[in-house]
Coordinates of C-alpha atoms in Angstrom, one line a residue:
M1 CA 15.8 -18.4 6.4
K2 CA 18.2 -16.3 4.4
A3 CA 15.4 -15.2 2.1
M4 CA 13.3 -14.1 5.1
N5 CA 16.1 -12.0 6.5
Q6 CA 16.7 -10.4 3.1
Y7 CA 13.0 -9.5 2.8
A8 CA 13.0 -8.1 6.4
D9 CA 16.1 -6.0 5.7
S10 CA 14.7 -4.6 2.5
A11 CA 11.2 -3.7 3.7
D12 CA 10.5 -0.2 5.0
A13 CA 9.6 0.1 8.6
P14 CA 6.1 1.4 9.4
A15 CA 5.7 5.0 10.5
F16 CA 5.8 4.9 14.3
D17 CA 5.4 8.2 16.3
A18 CA 5.8 7.3 20.0
P19 CA 5.4 10.8 21.3
Q20 CA 2.1 11.2 19.5
I21 CA 0.8 8.0 20.9
V22 CA 1.8 9.0 24.4
R23 CA 0.1 12.4 24.0
R24 CA -3.1 10.9 22.7
T25 CA -3.1 8.4 25.6
R26 CA -2.6 11.1 28.2
R27 CA -5.3 13.3 26.6
R28 CA -7.8 10.5 26.6
R29 CA -7.0 9.7 30.3
T30 CA -7.3 13.4 31.2
V31 CA -10.6 13.8 29.5
G32 CA -11.9 10.7 31.1
L33 CA -10.8 11.8 34.6
A34 CA -12.3 15.2 34.0
A35 CA -15.6 13.7 33.0
V36 CA -15.7 11.4 36.1
A37 CA -14.7 14.3 38.4
T38 CA -17.4 16.6 36.9
A39 CA -20.0 13.9 37.3
L40 CA -19.0 13.4 41.0
I41 CA -19.1 17.1 41.7
L42 CA -22.5 17.5 40.1
A43 CA -23.9 14.5 41.9
G44 CA -22.4 15.7 45.2
G45 CA -23.6 19.3 44.6
G46 CA -27.1 18.1 43.7
T47 CA -27.3 15.9 46.8
A48 CA -26.1 18.8 49.0
L49 CA -28.6 21.2 47.3
A50 CA -31.4 18.8 47.7
T51 CA -30.6 18.1 51.3
S52 CA -30.3 21.8 52.2
A53 CA -33.3 22.8 50.2
A54 CA -35.4 20.2 51.9
G55 CA -34.1 21.4 55.3
G56 CA -33.0 17.9 56.1
S57 CA -29.7 16.3 56.9
S58 CA -28.1 13.0 57.4
H59 CA -28.3 13.7 61.2
P60 CA -31.1 12.1 63.2
T61 CA -33.9 14.3 64.6
E62 CA -34.9 13.5 68.2
S63 CA -38.5 13.6 69.0
S64 CA -38.6 16.0 71.9
T65 CA -40.5 19.1 72.9
A66 CA -37.6 21.3 71.7
A67 CA -37.6 19.6 68.3
K68 CA -41.3 20.4 67.8
S69 CA -40.7 24.2 68.1
D70 CA -38.5 26.7 66.3
A71 CA -36.0 26.5 69.2
T72 CA -33.7 24.2 67.1
V73 CA -34.3 25.7 63.7
M74 CA -31.8 28.2 62.3
L75 CA -32.8 30.1 59.2
Y76 CA -29.8 30.7 57.0
G77 CA -29.3 33.0 54.0
D78 CA -31.3 35.7 52.3
D79 CA -33.5 34.7 49.4
P80 CA -34.6 32.0 49.9
T81 CA -33.7 31.3 53.5
I82 CA -32.7 27.7 54.3
P83 CA -34.2 26.2 57.4
I84 CA -31.7 24.0 59.3
D85 CA -33.1 21.9 62.1
F86 CA -30.3 21.1 64.5
A87 CA -32.5 19.0 66.8
G88 CA -30.6 15.8 67.9
W89 CA -27.4 16.8 66.1
S90 CA -24.1 16.2 67.9
L91 CA -21.9 19.2 68.6
E92 CA -19.3 18.0 66.1
G93 CA -22.0 17.7 63.4
A94 CA -23.3 21.2 64.2
K95 CA -19.7 22.6 64.1
S96 CA -19.0 21.2 60.7
Y97 CA -22.3 22.6 59.4
L98 CA -21.4 26.0 60.8
A99 CA -18.1 25.8 58.8
K100 CA -20.1 25.1 55.7
T101 CA -22.4 28.1 56.2
Q102 CA -19.4 30.3 57.2
T103 CA -20.9 31.1 60.6
K104 CA -19.1 31.2 64.0
L105 CA -19.6 29.0 67.0
G106 CA -20.7 31.0 70.1
T107 CA -21.3 29.7 73.5
V108 CA -22.1 26.1 74.2
S109 CA -24.2 25.4 77.3
K110 CA -26.0 22.5 78.9
G111 CA -29.7 22.1 79.4
T112 CA -32.5 19.6 79.8
A113 CA -35.4 18.6 77.7
P114 CA -37.7 15.5 78.1
G115 CA -36.5 12.5 76.1
C116 CA -33.3 14.1 74.7
K117 CA -30.1 12.2 74.0
P118 CA -27.2 13.4 76.1
G119 CA -24.8 15.6 74.1
S120 CA -27.4 16.4 71.4
V121 CA -28.6 19.9 70.4
I122 CA -31.8 21.0 72.1
E123 CA -31.7 24.7 71.3
V124 CA -29.9 27.0 68.9
S125 CA -29.6 30.8 69.2
P126 CA -30.5 32.8 67.2
H127 CA -33.3 30.6 66.1
A128 CA -36.3 31.0 63.7
P129 CA -37.8 33.5 62.8
K130 CA -34.5 35.4 63.0
I131 CA -32.3 34.9 59.9
V132 CA -28.6 34.1 60.2
H133 CA -26.0 35.3 57.6
N134 CA -22.3 34.6 56.9
G135 CA -20.1 35.7 59.8
D136 CA -22.9 35.6 62.4
T137 CA -22.3 33.8 65.7
V138 CA -24.5 30.8 66.6
S139 CA -24.8 29.4 70.1
F140 CA -26.0 25.9 71.1
T141 CA -27.6 24.3 74.2
L142 CA -26.8 20.6 74.5
C143 CA -28.7 18.0 76.4
A144 CA -27.1 17.3 79.8
G145 CA -29.1 14.1 80.3
G146 CA -32.6 12.9 80.0

């Protein structure tokens, strides 16, 4: 036992740089988080771009007379214009999309259309073929009841 203690006392301690190890660990963690965040942003942006380019959304489209015309389609942007079909959307969903397009909510009125779901959008103004830009005001007509 005494010989082991003498050997341990006489041996040089290995080089150990704790601050360097901490910096390396933080750098690796930061790079990993940045890579994951970038992948999520690109995936989300690609999904949003594909959805808006296709003119679709995650909102249901009601099959009604108003949905088959341009009365619920808003053309947004310049070149190219993005058609947004608000048919069947709730007012909350339409408001959130207006915030994304930086347009303002105008008047909200009630109307009727055959087979519409109460509270869903049956008309948007201005609608296609007029083009809406940032800052423009958009009004909606909601279904009062079928």
